[in-house]
């Protein structure tokens, strides 16, 4: 079973088995250089410490802050847990096991709290649905006293899928109150259906919808300022397109830039800063070149990634991360942190200042810390400090100053 549409991830998981980590801190591998005038400060030495009291989970795929100083952890198999920072008072918040497919499909893919959660109790989930035909679902649930009422399930979007992998995806809410959902092209390998370049399908895109007044009669509305509203042949919901499998994305808390990791196929894992109405290239381009290097391609009007990296050193599949805005590690403020699913590395990328253009070339990621297991997701606590999710060992790590 494939957690994401990355080439070779299934075999990689099978060969890894369950890893045993040494106790204590997992130490960073950053080499500090002298800071010259006008240059940004060097990256700090950091470490990974067990979070949530060292609690383990079954194939966790997401973690986030929950009211009352607590946290939620979502598992691919369909359970969402809530617990305190020390791991105590763990309970099941949501049980989706009867609704999802984890045998052929990818199970539960993302969970998010509604911006008005403390008032309305709405919990959002994106999952691959059980039964036929293949389809993924965005649904809303209502939480009452730390438990979901099953009768409140509202299917807001049901998306037919051509296959059982590369389905995305991440639910995120912008500062505008709109729901953003990243969707894979839904196919295998090189997108034979060319969904990534087809504005007539939601597959291979990031969509933006208004769910503030969702109901069975009108599950969502389309914001009138979406870039393709009124464009003939285009889906109004699309915010940006040209993605293969945008597994994880996040908004920068300062400025609102939307960052996304797009899982590659041949030898390019991409980090993208998503633009309104932008075509991010798939399946014409991958990284900074043509998908098939031996063939010419026209990338006119396409937006390249901020950076891309290859599949050497045990790397296979990018996991989009977060821009650090916490206070505990001052030298990391404004740095984008992301990971690789197979290598267990957490990388650091300092975004271009102001309106400066990104380097526009494939670069070697700067390894901030290694040994994080199979890095499947990143999360933030209420103070903006970073949590890292290890898929195979079920651990949640906290990034700390060393």
PDB file of C-alpha atoms in Angstrom, residues 254-396:
ATOM      1  CA  UNK A 254       3.739  36.216   8.408  1.00  0.00           C
ATOM      2  CA  UNK A 255       2.792  37.413   4.944  1.00  0.00           C
ATOM      3  CA  UNK A 256       0.623  34.454   4.012  1.00  0.00           C
ATOM      4  CA  UNK A 257       2.797  32.880   1.289  1.00  0.00           C
ATOM      5  CA  UNK A 258       1.660  29.350   0.444  1.00  0.00           C
ATOM      6  CA  UNK A 259       4.511  26.799   0.382  1.00  0.00           C
ATOM      7  CA  UNK A 260       4.145  23.306  -1.057  1.00  0.00           C
ATOM      8  CA  UNK A 261       6.249  20.198  -1.612  1.00  0.00           C
ATOM      9  CA  UNK A 262       5.422  18.395  -4.873  1.00  0.00           C
ATOM     10  CA  UNK A 263       6.537  14.754  -5.069  1.00  0.00           C
ATOM     11  CA  UNK A 264       8.511  14.094  -8.247  1.00  0.00           C
ATOM     12  CA  UNK A 265       8.855  11.109 -10.530  1.00  0.00           C
ATOM     13  CA  UNK A 266      12.175  10.848 -12.367  1.00  0.00           C
ATOM     14  CA  UNK A 267      14.737  12.746 -10.303  1.00  0.00           C
ATOM     15  CA  UNK A 268      13.319  16.032  -9.056  1.00  0.00           C
ATOM     16  CA  UNK A 269      11.574  16.741  -5.769  1.00  0.00           C
ATOM     17  CA  UNK A 270      10.129  20.261  -5.808  1.00  0.00           C
ATOM     18  CA  UNK A 271       9.548  23.014  -3.268  1.00  0.00           C
ATOM     19  CA  UNK A 272       7.062  25.531  -4.656  1.00  0.00           C
ATOM     20  CA  UNK A 273       5.791  28.897  -3.529  1.00  0.00           C
ATOM     21  CA  UNK A 274       2.277  28.700  -4.913  1.00  0.00           C
ATOM     22  CA  UNK A 275       1.087  31.611  -7.008  1.00  0.00           C
ATOM     23  CA  UNK A 276      -2.487  32.673  -7.694  1.00  0.00           C
ATOM     24  CA  UNK A 277      -3.419  31.229 -11.083  1.00  0.00           C
ATOM     25  CA  UNK A 278       0.085  29.831 -11.579  1.00  0.00           C
ATOM     26  CA  UNK A 279       0.916  26.817 -13.728  1.00  0.00           C
ATOM     27  CA  UNK A 280       3.621  24.937 -11.821  1.00  0.00           C
ATOM     28  CA  UNK A 281       4.606  22.769 -14.754  1.00  0.00           C
ATOM     29  CA  UNK A 282       3.639  19.135 -14.294  1.00  0.00           C
ATOM     30  CA  UNK A 283       3.535  17.034 -16.499  1.00  0.00           C
ATOM     31  CA  UNK A 284       5.469  19.122 -19.022  1.00  0.00           C
ATOM     32  CA  UNK A 285       8.282  19.975 -16.637  1.00  0.00           C
ATOM     33  CA  UNK A 286       9.798  18.470 -13.526  1.00  0.00           C
ATOM     34  CA  UNK A 287      12.177  20.549 -11.443  1.00  0.00           C
ATOM     35  CA  UNK A 288      13.852  23.098 -13.721  1.00  0.00           C
ATOM     36  CA  UNK A 289      13.805  21.057 -16.906  1.00  0.00           C
ATOM     37  CA  UNK A 290      11.601  18.992 -19.154  1.00  0.00           C
ATOM     38  CA  UNK A 291       9.983  15.910 -17.673  1.00  0.00           C
ATOM     39  CA  UNK A 292      11.799  13.870 -20.309  1.00  0.00           C
ATOM     40  CA  UNK A 293      15.255  15.494 -20.550  1.00  0.00           C
ATOM     41  CA  UNK A 294      15.928  14.051 -23.994  1.00  0.00           C
ATOM     42  CA  UNK A 295      12.907  15.871 -25.424  1.00  0.00           C
ATOM     43  CA  UNK A 296      12.314  19.569 -25.813  1.00  0.00           C
ATOM     44  CA  UNK A 297       9.353  21.152 -24.055  1.00  0.00           C
ATOM     45  CA  UNK A 298       7.737  24.565 -23.944  1.00  0.00           C
ATOM     46  CA  UNK A 299       7.643  25.950 -20.396  1.00  0.00           C
ATOM     47  CA  UNK A 300       6.538  29.436 -21.418  1.00  0.00           C
ATOM     48  CA  UNK A 301       4.303  30.918 -18.740  1.00  0.00           C
ATOM     49  CA  UNK A 302       5.053  28.182 -16.222  1.00  0.00           C
ATOM     50  CA  UNK A 303       6.240  28.952 -12.692  1.00  0.00           C
ATOM     51  CA  UNK A 304       9.369  27.006 -11.693  1.00  0.00           C
ATOM     52  CA  UNK A 305       9.908  25.734  -8.161  1.00  0.00           C
ATOM     53  CA  UNK A 306      11.886  27.704  -5.603  1.00  0.00           C
ATOM     54  CA  UNK A 307      14.249  24.750  -5.439  1.00  0.00           C
ATOM     55  CA  UNK A 308      14.434  21.091  -6.406  1.00  0.00           C
ATOM     56  CA  UNK A 309      16.645  18.186  -5.419  1.00  0.00           C
ATOM     57  CA  UNK A 310      17.398  14.676  -6.679  1.00  0.00           C
ATOM     58  CA  UNK A 311      17.107  11.095  -5.500  1.00  0.00           C
ATOM     59  CA  UNK A 312      20.683  10.508  -4.422  1.00  0.00           C
ATOM     60  CA  UNK A 313      21.737   9.908  -0.786  1.00  0.00           C
ATOM     61  CA  UNK A 314      18.661   7.764  -0.138  1.00  0.00           C
ATOM     62  CA  UNK A 315      16.195  10.549  -0.956  1.00  0.00           C
ATOM     63  CA  UNK A 316      12.951   9.751  -2.742  1.00  0.00           C
ATOM     64  CA  UNK A 317       9.977  11.951  -1.882  1.00  0.00           C
ATOM     65  CA  UNK A 318       9.669  15.520  -0.620  1.00  0.00           C
ATOM     66  CA  UNK A 319       7.501  16.325   2.386  1.00  0.00           C
ATOM     67  CA  UNK A 320       6.400  19.941   2.393  1.00  0.00           C
ATOM     68  CA  UNK A 321       6.971  21.708   5.685  1.00  0.00           C
ATOM     69  CA  UNK A 322       6.553  25.038   7.440  1.00  0.00           C
ATOM     70  CA  UNK A 323       8.108  28.484   7.657  1.00  0.00           C
ATOM     71  CA  UNK A 324       9.485  28.798  11.170  1.00  0.00           C
ATOM     72  CA  UNK A 325       8.083  31.778  13.106  1.00  0.00           C
ATOM     73  CA  UNK A 326       8.601  30.545  16.661  1.00  0.00           C
ATOM     74  CA  UNK A 327      10.767  32.128  19.346  1.00  0.00           C
ATOM     75  CA  UNK A 328      12.758  29.193  20.722  1.00  0.00           C
ATOM     76  CA  UNK A 329      15.294  29.074  17.847  1.00  0.00           C
ATOM     77  CA  UNK A 330      15.777  32.696  16.828  1.00  0.00           C
ATOM     78  CA  UNK A 331      18.253  31.985  14.005  1.00  0.00           C
ATOM     79  CA  UNK A 332      15.616  29.889  12.218  1.00  0.00           C
ATOM     80  CA  UNK A 333      13.000  32.628  12.024  1.00  0.00           C
ATOM     81  CA  UNK A 334      11.775  32.999   8.455  1.00  0.00           C
ATOM     82  CA  UNK A 335      13.454  29.774   7.308  1.00  0.00           C
ATOM     83  CA  UNK A 336      11.369  27.201   5.427  1.00  0.00           C
ATOM     84  CA  UNK A 337      11.774  23.700   6.876  1.00  0.00           C
ATOM     85  CA  UNK A 338      10.886  20.615   4.853  1.00  0.00           C
ATOM     86  CA  UNK A 339      11.881  16.961   4.703  1.00  0.00           C
ATOM     87  CA  UNK A 340      12.397  13.817   2.669  1.00  0.00           C
ATOM     88  CA  UNK A 341      10.230  10.791   3.336  1.00  0.00           C
ATOM     89  CA  UNK A 342      12.944   8.183   2.761  1.00  0.00           C
ATOM     90  CA  UNK A 343      16.174   9.789   3.980  1.00  0.00           C
ATOM     91  CA  UNK A 344      14.837  11.020   7.328  1.00  0.00           C
ATOM     92  CA  UNK A 345      16.396  14.442   6.786  1.00  0.00           C
ATOM     93  CA  UNK A 346      14.932  17.825   7.664  1.00  0.00           C
ATOM     94  CA  UNK A 347      16.142  20.558   5.320  1.00  0.00           C
ATOM     95  CA  UNK A 348      16.389  24.326   5.689  1.00  0.00           C
ATOM     96  CA  UNK A 349      15.713  26.846   2.927  1.00  0.00           C
ATOM     97  CA  UNK A 350      16.076  30.566   3.470  1.00  0.00           C
ATOM     98  CA  UNK A 351      13.494  32.213   1.176  1.00  0.00           C
ATOM     99  CA  UNK A 352      14.593  35.096  -1.070  1.00  0.00           C
ATOM    100  CA  UNK A 353      14.249  38.444   0.682  1.00  0.00           C
ATOM    101  CA  UNK A 354      11.370  40.729  -0.231  1.00  0.00           C
ATOM    102  CA  UNK A 355      10.397  40.541  -3.880  1.00  0.00           C
ATOM    103  CA  UNK A 356      13.668  38.943  -4.964  1.00  0.00           C
ATOM    104  CA  UNK A 357      13.333  36.061  -7.381  1.00  0.00           C
ATOM    105  CA  UNK A 358      14.292  32.571  -6.153  1.00  0.00           C
ATOM    106  CA  UNK A 359      17.569  31.104  -7.440  1.00  0.00           C
ATOM    107  CA  UNK A 360      15.693  29.232 -10.151  1.00  0.00           C
ATOM    108  CA  UNK A 361      17.960  26.213 -10.221  1.00  0.00           C
ATOM    109  CA  UNK A 362      18.275  22.769  -8.749  1.00  0.00           C
ATOM    110  CA  UNK A 363      20.235  23.010  -5.512  1.00  0.00           C
ATOM    111  CA  UNK A 364      21.468  20.649  -2.844  1.00  0.00           C
ATOM    112  CA  UNK A 365      19.265  20.975   0.250  1.00  0.00           C
ATOM    113  CA  UNK A 366      20.945  22.180   3.428  1.00  0.00           C
ATOM    114  CA  UNK A 367      20.513  19.380   5.947  1.00  0.00           C
ATOM    115  CA  UNK A 368      19.378  20.856   9.236  1.00  0.00           C
ATOM    116  CA  UNK A 369      18.955  17.576  11.095  1.00  0.00           C
ATOM    117  CA  UNK A 370      18.970  13.873  10.202  1.00  0.00           C
ATOM    118  CA  UNK A 371      17.527  10.753  11.792  1.00  0.00           C
ATOM    119  CA  UNK A 372      13.853  11.751  11.894  1.00  0.00           C
ATOM    120  CA  UNK A 373      12.634   8.435  10.483  1.00  0.00           C
ATOM    121  CA  UNK A 374      10.228   8.479   7.541  1.00  0.00           C
ATOM    122  CA  UNK A 375       9.309  12.168   7.545  1.00  0.00           C
ATOM    123  CA  UNK A 376       5.668  12.249   6.494  1.00  0.00           C
ATOM    124  CA  UNK A 377       4.481  15.600   7.871  1.00  0.00           C
ATOM    125  CA  UNK A 378       5.267  18.714   9.890  1.00  0.00           C
ATOM    126  CA  UNK A 379       3.090  20.486  12.423  1.00  0.00           C
ATOM    127  CA  UNK A 380       3.151  23.492  14.727  1.00  0.00           C
ATOM    128  CA  UNK A 381       2.224  23.855  18.358  1.00  0.00           C
ATOM    129  CA  UNK A 382       0.320  26.887  19.637  1.00  0.00           C
ATOM    130  CA  UNK A 383       3.604  28.816  19.997  1.00  0.00           C
ATOM    131  CA  UNK A 384       4.763  28.130  16.441  1.00  0.00           C
ATOM    132  CA  UNK A 385       7.337  25.511  17.431  1.00  0.00           C
ATOM    133  CA  UNK A 386       7.899  22.676  14.955  1.00  0.00           C
ATOM    134  CA  UNK A 387       6.804  19.052  15.266  1.00  0.00           C
ATOM    135  CA  UNK A 388       7.992  16.328  12.877  1.00  0.00           C
ATOM    136  CA  UNK A 389       5.964  13.173  12.188  1.00  0.00           C
ATOM    137  CA  UNK A 390       7.734   9.818  11.684  1.00  0.00           C
ATOM    138  CA  UNK A 391       5.454   7.519   9.689  1.00  0.00           C
ATOM    139  CA  UNK A 392       7.038   4.113  10.266  1.00  0.00           C
ATOM    140  CA  UNK A 393       7.962   4.308  13.959  1.00  0.00           C
ATOM    141  CA  UNK A 394       4.911   6.364  14.842  1.00  0.00           C
ATOM    142  CA  UNK A 395       6.898   8.983  16.737  1.00  0.00           C
ATOM    143  CA  UNK A 396       6.311  12.727  16.980  1.00  0.00           C
TER     144      UNK A 396
END
